[in-house]
PDB file of N, CA and C in Angstrom:
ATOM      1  N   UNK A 267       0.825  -1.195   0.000  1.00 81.00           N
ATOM      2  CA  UNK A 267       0.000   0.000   0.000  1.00 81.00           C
ATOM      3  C   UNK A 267       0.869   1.258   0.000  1.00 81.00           C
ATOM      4  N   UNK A 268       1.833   1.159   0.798  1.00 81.00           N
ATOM      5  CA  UNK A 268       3.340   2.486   0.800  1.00 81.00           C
ATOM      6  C   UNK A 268       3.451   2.446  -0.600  1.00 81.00           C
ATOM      7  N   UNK A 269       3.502   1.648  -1.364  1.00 86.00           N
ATOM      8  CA  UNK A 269       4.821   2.007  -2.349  1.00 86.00           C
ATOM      9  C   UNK A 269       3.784   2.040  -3.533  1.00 86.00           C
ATOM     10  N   UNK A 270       2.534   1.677  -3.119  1.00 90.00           N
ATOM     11  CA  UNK A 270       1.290   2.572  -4.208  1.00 90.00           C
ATOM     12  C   UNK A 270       1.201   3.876  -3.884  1.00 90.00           C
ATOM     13  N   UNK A 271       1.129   4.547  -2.459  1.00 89.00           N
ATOM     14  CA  UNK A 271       1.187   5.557  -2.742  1.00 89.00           C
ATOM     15  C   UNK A 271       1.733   6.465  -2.547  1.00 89.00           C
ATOM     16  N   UNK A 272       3.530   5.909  -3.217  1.00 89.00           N
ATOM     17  CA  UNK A 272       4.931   6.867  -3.501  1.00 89.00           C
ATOM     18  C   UNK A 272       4.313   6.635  -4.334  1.00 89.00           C
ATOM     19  N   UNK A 273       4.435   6.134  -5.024  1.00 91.00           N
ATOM     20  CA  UNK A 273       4.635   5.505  -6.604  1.00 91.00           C
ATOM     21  C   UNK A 273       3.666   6.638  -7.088  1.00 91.00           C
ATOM     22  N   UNK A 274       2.171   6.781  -6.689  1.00 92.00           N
ATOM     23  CA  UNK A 274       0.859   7.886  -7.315  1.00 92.00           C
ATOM     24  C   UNK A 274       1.523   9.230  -6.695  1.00 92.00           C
ATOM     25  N   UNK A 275       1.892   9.697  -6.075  1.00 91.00           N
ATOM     26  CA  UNK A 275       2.259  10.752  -5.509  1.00 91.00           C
ATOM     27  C   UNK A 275       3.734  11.188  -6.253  1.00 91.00           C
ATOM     28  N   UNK A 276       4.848  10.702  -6.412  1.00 91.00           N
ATOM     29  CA  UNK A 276       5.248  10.825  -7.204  1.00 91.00           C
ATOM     30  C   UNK A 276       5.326  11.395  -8.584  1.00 91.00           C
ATOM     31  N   UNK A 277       4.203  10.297  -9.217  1.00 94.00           N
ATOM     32  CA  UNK A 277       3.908  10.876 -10.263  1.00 94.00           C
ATOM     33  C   UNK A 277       3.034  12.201 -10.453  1.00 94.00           C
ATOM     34  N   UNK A 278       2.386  12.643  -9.358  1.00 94.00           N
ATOM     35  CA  UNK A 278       1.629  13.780  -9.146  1.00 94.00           C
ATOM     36  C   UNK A 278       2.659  14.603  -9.050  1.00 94.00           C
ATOM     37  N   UNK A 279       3.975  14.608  -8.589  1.00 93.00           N
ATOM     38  CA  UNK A 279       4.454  15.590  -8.519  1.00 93.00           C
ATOM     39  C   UNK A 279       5.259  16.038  -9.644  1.00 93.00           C
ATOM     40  N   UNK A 280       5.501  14.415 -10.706  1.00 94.00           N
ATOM     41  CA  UNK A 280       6.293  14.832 -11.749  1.00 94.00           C
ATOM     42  C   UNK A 280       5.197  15.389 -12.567  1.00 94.00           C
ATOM     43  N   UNK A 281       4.144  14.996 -12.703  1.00 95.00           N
ATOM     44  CA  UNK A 281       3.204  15.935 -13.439  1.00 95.00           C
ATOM     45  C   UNK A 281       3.483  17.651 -13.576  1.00 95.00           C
ATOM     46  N   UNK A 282       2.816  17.620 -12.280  1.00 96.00           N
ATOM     47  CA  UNK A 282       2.676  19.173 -11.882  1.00 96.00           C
ATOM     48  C   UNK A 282       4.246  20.015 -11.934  1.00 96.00           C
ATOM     49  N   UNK A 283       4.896  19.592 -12.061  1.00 96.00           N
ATOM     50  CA  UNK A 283       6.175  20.082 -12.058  1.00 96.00           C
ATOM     51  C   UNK A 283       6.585  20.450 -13.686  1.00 96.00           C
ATOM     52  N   UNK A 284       5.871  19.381 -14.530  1.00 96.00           N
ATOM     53  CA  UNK A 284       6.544  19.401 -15.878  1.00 96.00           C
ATOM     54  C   UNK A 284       5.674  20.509 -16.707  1.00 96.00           C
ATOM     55  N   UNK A 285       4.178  20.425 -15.748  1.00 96.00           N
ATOM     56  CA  UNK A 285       3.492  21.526 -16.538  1.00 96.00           C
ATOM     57  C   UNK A 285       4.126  23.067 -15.641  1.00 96.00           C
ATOM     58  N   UNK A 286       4.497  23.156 -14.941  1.00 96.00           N
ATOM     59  CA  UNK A 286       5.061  24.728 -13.917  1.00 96.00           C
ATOM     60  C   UNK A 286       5.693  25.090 -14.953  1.00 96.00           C
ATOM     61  N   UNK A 287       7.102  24.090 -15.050  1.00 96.00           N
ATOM     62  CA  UNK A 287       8.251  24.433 -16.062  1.00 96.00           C
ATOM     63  C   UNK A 287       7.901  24.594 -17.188  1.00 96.00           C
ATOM     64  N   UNK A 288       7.167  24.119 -18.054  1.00 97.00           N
ATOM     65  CA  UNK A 288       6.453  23.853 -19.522  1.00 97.00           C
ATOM     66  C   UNK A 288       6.015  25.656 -19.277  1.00 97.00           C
ATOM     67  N   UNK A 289       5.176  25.953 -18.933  1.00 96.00           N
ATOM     68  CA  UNK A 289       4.317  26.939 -18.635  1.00 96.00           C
ATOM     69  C   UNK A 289       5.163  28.579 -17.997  1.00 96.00           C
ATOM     70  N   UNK A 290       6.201  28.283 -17.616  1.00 95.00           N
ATOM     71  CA  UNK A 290       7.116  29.047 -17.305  1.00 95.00           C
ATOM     72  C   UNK A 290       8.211  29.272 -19.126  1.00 95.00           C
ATOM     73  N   UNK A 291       8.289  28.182 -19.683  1.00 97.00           N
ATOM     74  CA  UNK A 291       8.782  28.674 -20.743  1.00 97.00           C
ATOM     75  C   UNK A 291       8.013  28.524 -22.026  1.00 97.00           C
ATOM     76  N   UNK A 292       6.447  28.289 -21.818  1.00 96.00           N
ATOM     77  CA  UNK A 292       5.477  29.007 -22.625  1.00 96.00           C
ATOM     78  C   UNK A 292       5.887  30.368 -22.697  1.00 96.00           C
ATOM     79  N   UNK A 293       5.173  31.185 -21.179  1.00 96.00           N
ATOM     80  CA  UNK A 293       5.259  32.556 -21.027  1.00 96.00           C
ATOM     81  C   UNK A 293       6.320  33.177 -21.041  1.00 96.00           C
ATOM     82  N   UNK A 294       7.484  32.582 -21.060  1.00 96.00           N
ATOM     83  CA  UNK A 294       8.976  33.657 -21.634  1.00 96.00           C
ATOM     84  C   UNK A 294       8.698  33.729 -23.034  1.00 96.00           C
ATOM     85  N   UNK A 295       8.829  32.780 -23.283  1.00 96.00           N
ATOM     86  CA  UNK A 295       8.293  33.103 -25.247  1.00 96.00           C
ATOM     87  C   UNK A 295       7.258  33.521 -25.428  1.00 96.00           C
ATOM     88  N   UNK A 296       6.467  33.835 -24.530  1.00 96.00           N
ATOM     89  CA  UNK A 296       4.840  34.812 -25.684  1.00 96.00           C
ATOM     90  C   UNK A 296       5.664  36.082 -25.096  1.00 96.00           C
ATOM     91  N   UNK A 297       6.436  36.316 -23.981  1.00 96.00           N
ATOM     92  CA  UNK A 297       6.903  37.566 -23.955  1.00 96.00           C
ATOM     93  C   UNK A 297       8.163  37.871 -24.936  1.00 96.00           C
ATOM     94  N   UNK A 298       8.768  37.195 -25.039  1.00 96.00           N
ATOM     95  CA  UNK A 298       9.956  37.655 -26.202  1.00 96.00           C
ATOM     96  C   UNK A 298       8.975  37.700 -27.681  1.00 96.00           C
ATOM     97  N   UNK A 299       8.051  37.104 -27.938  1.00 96.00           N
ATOM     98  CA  UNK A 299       7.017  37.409 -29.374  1.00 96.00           C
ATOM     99  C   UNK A 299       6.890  38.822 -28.755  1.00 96.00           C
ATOM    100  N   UNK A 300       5.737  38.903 -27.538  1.00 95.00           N
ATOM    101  CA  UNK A 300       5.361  40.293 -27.411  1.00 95.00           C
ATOM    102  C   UNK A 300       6.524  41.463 -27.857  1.00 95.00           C
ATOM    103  N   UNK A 301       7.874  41.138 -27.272  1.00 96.00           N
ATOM    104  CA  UNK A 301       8.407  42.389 -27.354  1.00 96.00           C
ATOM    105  C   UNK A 301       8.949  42.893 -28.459  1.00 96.00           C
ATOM    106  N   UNK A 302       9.244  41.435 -29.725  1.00 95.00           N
ATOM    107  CA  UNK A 302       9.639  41.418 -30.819  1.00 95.00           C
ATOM    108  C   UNK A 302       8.501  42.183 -31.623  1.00 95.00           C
ATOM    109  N   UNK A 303       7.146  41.530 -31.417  1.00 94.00           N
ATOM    110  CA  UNK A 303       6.442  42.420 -32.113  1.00 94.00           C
ATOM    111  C   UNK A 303       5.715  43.617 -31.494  1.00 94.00           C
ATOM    112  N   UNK A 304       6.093  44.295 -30.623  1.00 91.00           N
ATOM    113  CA  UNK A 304       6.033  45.759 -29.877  1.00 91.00           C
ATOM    114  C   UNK A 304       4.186  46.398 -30.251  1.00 91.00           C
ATOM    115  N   UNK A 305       4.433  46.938 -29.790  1.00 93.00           N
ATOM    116  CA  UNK A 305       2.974  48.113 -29.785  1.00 93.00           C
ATOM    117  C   UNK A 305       1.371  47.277 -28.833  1.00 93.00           C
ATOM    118  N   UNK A 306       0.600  47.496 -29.608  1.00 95.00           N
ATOM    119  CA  UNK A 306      -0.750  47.421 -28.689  1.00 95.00           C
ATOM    120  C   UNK A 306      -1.330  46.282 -28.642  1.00 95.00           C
ATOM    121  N   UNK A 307      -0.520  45.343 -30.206  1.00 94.00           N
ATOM    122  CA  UNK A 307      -0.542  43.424 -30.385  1.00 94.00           C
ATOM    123  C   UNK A 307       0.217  43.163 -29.333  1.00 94.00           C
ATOM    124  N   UNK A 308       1.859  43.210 -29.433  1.00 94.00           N
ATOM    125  CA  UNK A 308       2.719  42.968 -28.241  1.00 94.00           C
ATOM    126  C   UNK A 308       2.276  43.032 -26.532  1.00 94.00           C
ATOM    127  N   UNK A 309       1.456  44.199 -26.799  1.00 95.00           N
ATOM    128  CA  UNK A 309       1.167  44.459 -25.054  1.00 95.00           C
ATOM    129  C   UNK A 309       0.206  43.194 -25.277  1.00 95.00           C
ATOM    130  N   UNK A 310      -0.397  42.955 -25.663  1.00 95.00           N
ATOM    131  CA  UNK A 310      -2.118  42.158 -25.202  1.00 95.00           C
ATOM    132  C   UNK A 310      -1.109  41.214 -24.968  1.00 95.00           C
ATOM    133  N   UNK A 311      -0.274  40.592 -25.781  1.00 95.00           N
ATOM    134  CA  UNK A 311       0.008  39.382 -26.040  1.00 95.00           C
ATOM    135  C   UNK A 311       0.795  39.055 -24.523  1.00 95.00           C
ATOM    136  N   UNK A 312       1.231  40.141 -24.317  1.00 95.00           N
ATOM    137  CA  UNK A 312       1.769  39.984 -22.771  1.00 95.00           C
ATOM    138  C   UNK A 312       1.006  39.600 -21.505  1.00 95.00           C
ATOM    139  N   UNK A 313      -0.209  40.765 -21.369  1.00 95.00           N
ATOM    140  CA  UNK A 313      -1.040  40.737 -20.445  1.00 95.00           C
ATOM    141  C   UNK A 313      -1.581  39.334 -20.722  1.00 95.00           C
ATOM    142  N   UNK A 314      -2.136  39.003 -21.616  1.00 94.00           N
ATOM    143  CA  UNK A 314      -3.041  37.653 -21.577  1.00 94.00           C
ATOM    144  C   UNK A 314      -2.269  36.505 -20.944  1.00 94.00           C
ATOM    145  N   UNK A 315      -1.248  36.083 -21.563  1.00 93.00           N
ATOM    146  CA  UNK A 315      -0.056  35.800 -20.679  1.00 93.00           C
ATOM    147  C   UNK A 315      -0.050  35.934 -19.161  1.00 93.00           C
ATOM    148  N   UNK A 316       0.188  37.052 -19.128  1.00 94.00           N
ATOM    149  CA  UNK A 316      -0.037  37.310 -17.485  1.00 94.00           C
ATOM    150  C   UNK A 316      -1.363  36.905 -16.348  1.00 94.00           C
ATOM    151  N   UNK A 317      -2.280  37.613 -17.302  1.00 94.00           N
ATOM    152  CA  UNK A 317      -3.430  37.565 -16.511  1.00 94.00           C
ATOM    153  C   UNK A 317      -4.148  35.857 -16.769  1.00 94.00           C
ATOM    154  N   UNK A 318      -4.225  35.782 -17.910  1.00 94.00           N
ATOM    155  CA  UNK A 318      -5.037  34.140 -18.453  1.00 94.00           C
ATOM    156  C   UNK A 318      -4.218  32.745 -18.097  1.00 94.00           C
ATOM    157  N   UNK A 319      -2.966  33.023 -18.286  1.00 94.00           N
ATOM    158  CA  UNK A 319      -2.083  31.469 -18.106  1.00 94.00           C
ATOM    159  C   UNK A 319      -1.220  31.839 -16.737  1.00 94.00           C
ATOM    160  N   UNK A 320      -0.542  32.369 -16.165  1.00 95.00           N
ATOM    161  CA  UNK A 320       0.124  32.400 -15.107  1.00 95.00           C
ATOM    162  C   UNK A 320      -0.481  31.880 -14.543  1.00 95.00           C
ATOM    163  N   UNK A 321      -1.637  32.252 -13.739  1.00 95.00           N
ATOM    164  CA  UNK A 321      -2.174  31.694 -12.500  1.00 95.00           C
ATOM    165  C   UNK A 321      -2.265  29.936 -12.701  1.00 95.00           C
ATOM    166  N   UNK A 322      -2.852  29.629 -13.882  1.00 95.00           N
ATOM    167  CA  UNK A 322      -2.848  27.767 -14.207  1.00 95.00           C
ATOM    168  C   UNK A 322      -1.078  27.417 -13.551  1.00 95.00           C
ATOM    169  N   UNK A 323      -0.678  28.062 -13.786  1.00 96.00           N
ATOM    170  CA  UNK A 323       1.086  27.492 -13.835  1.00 96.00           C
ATOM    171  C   UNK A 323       1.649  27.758 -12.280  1.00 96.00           C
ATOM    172  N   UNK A 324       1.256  29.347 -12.078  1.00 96.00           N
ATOM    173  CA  UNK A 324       1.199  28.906 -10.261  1.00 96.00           C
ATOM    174  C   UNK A 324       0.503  27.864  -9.424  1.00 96.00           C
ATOM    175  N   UNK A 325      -0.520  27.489  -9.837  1.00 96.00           N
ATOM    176  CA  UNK A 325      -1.285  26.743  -8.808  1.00 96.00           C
ATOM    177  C   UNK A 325      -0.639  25.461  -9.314  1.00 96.00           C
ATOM    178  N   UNK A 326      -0.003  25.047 -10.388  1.00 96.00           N
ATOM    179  CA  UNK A 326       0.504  23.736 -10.911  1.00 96.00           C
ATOM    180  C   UNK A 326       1.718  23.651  -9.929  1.00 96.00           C
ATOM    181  N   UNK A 327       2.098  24.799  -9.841  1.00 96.00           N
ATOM    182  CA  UNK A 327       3.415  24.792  -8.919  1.00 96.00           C
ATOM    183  C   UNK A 327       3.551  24.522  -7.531  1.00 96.00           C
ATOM    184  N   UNK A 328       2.140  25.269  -7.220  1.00 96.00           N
ATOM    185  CA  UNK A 328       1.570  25.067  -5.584  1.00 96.00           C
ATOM    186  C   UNK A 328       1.530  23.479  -5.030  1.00 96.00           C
ATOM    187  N   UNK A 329       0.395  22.941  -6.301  1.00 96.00           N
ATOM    188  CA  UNK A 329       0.079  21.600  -6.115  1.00 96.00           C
ATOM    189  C   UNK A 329       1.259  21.029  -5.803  1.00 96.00           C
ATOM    190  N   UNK A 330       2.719  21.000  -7.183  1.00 94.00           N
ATOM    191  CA  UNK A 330       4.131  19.967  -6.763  1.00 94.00           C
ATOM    192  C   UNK A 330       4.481  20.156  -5.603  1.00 94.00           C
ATOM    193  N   UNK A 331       4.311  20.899  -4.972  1.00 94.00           N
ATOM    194  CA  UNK A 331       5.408  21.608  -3.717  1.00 94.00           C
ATOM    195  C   UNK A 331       4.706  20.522  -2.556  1.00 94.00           C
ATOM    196  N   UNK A 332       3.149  20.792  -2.906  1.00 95.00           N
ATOM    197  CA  UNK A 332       2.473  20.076  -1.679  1.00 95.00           C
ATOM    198  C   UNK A 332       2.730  18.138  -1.675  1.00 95.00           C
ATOM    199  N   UNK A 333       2.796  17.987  -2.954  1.00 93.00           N
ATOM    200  CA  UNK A 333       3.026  16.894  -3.538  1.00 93.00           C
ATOM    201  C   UNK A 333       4.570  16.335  -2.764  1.00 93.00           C
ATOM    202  N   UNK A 334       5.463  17.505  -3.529  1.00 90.00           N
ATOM    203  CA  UNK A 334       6.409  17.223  -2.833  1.00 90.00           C
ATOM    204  C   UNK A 334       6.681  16.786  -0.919  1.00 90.00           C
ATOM    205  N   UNK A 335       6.171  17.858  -0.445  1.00 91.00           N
ATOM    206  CA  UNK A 335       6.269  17.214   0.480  1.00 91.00           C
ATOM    207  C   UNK A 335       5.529  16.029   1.440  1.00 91.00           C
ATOM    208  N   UNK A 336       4.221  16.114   1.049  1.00 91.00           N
ATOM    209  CA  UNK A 336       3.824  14.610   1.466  1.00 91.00           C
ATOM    210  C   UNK A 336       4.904  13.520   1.105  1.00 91.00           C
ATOM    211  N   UNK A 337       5.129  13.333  -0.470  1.00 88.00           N
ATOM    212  CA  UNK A 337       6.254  12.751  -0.650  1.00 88.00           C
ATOM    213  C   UNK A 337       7.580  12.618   0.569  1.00 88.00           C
ATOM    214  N   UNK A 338       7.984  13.779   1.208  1.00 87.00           N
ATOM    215  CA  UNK A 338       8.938  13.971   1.992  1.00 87.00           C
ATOM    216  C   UNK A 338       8.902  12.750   3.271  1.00 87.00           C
ATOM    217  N   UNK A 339       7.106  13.351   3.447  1.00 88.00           N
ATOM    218  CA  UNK A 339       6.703  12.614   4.734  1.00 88.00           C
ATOM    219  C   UNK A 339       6.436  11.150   4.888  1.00 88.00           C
ATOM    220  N   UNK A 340       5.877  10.323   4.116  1.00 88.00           N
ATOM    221  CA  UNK A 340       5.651   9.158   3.165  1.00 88.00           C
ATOM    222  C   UNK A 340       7.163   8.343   3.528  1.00 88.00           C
ATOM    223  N   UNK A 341       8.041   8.633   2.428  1.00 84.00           N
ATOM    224  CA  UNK A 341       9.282   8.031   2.489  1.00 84.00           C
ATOM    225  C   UNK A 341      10.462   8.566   3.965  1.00 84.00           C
ATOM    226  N   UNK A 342      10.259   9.187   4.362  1.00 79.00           N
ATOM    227  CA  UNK A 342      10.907   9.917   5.529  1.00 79.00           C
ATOM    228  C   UNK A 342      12.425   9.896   5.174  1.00 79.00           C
ATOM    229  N   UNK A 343      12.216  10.475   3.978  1.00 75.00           N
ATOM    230  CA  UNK A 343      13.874  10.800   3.066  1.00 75.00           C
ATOM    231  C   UNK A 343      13.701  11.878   2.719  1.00 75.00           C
ATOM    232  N   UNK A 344      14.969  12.935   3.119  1.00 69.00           N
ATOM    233  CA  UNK A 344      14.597  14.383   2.188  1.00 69.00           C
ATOM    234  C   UNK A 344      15.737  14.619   1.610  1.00 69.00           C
ATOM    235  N   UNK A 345      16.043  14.742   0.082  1.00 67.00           N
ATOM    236  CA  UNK A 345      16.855  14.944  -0.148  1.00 67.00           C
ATOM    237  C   UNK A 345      18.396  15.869  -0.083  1.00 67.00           C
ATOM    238  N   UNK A 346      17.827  16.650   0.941  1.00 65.00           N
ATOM    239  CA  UNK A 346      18.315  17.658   1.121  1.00 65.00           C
ATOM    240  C   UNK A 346      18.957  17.710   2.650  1.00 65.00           C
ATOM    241  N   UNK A 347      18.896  16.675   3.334  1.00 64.00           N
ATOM    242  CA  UNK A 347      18.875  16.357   4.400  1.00 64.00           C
ATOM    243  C   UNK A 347      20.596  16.490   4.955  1.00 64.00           C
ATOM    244  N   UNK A 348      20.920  16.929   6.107  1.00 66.00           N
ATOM    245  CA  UNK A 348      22.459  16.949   6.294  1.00 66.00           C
ATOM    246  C   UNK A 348      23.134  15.538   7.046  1.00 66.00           C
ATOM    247  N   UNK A 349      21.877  14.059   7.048  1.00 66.00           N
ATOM    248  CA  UNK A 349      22.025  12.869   7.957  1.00 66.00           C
ATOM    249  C   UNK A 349      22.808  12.687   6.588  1.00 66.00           C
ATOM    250  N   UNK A 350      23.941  11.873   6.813  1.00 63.00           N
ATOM    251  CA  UNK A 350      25.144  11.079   5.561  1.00 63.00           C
ATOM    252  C   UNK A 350      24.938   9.787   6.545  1.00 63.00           C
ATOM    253  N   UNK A 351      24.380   8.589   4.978  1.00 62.00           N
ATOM    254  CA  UNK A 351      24.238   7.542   4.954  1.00 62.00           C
ATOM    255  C   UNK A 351      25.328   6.401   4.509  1.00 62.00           C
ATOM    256  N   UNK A 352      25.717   5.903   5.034  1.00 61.00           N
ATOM    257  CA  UNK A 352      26.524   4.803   4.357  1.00 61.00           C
ATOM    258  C   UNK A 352      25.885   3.591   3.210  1.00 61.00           C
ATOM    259  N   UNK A 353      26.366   4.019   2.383  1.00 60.00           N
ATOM    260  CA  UNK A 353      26.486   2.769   1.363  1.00 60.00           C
ATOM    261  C   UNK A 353      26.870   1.406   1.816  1.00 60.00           C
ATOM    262  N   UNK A 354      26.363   0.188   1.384  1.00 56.00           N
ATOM    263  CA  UNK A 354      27.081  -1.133   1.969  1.00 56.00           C
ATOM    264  C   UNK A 354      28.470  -1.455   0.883  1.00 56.00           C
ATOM    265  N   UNK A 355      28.564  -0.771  -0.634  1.00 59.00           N
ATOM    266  CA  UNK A 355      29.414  -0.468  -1.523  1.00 59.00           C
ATOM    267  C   UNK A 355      30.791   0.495  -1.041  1.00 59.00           C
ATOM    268  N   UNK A 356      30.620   0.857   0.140  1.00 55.00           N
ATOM    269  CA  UNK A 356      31.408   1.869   0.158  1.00 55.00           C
ATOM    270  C   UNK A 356      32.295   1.456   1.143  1.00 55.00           C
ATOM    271  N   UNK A 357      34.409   1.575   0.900  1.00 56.00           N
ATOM    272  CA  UNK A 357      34.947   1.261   1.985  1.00 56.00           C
ATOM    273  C   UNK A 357      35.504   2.355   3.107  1.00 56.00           C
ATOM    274  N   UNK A 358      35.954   1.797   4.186  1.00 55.00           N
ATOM    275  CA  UNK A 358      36.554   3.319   4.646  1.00 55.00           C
ATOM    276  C   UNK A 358      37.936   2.935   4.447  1.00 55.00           C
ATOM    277  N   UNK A 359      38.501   3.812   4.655  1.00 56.00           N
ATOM    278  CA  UNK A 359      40.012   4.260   4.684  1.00 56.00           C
ATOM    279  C   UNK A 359      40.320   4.617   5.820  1.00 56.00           C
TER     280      UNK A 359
END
């Protein structure tokens, strides 16, 4: 039952993560169009951007984070963690 639900959670987070990033370099490129093509097309093309798709891509972002850390809690591994684990591969000197 654990490792069904790393395994779904996981993938919830690689989801939501691939659309943040996806969606983060959607909206750099409708802004480099916008600025390439300048004036009152360029602006819309910005704002819509701003106002219509950002928010989908924040809350995609919100979701991984939360994702992420259940994940954290679940496996009780954080990658980021300062505990150093020994390998059974590994010798000492």
């Amino acid at each position: 039952m654990k490792e069904k639900l790393e395994k779904f959670v996981t993938n919830v987070f690689g989801v939501f993560v691939s659309i943040a990033v996806m969606g983060g370099i959607i909206v750099f490129l409708t802004y480099v169009i916008g600025i390439i093509i300048g004036g009152e097309s360029g602006t819309a093309l910005m704002v819509t951007a701003w106002k219509e798709w950002t928010p989908y891509f924040i809350k995609s972002a919100a979701i991984a984070v939360l994702a992420g850390l259940i994940l954290f809690y679940i496996t009780k591994n954080h990658t980021l963690s300062l505990k150093q684990e020994k390998n059974d591969t590994e010798t000492e000197i």
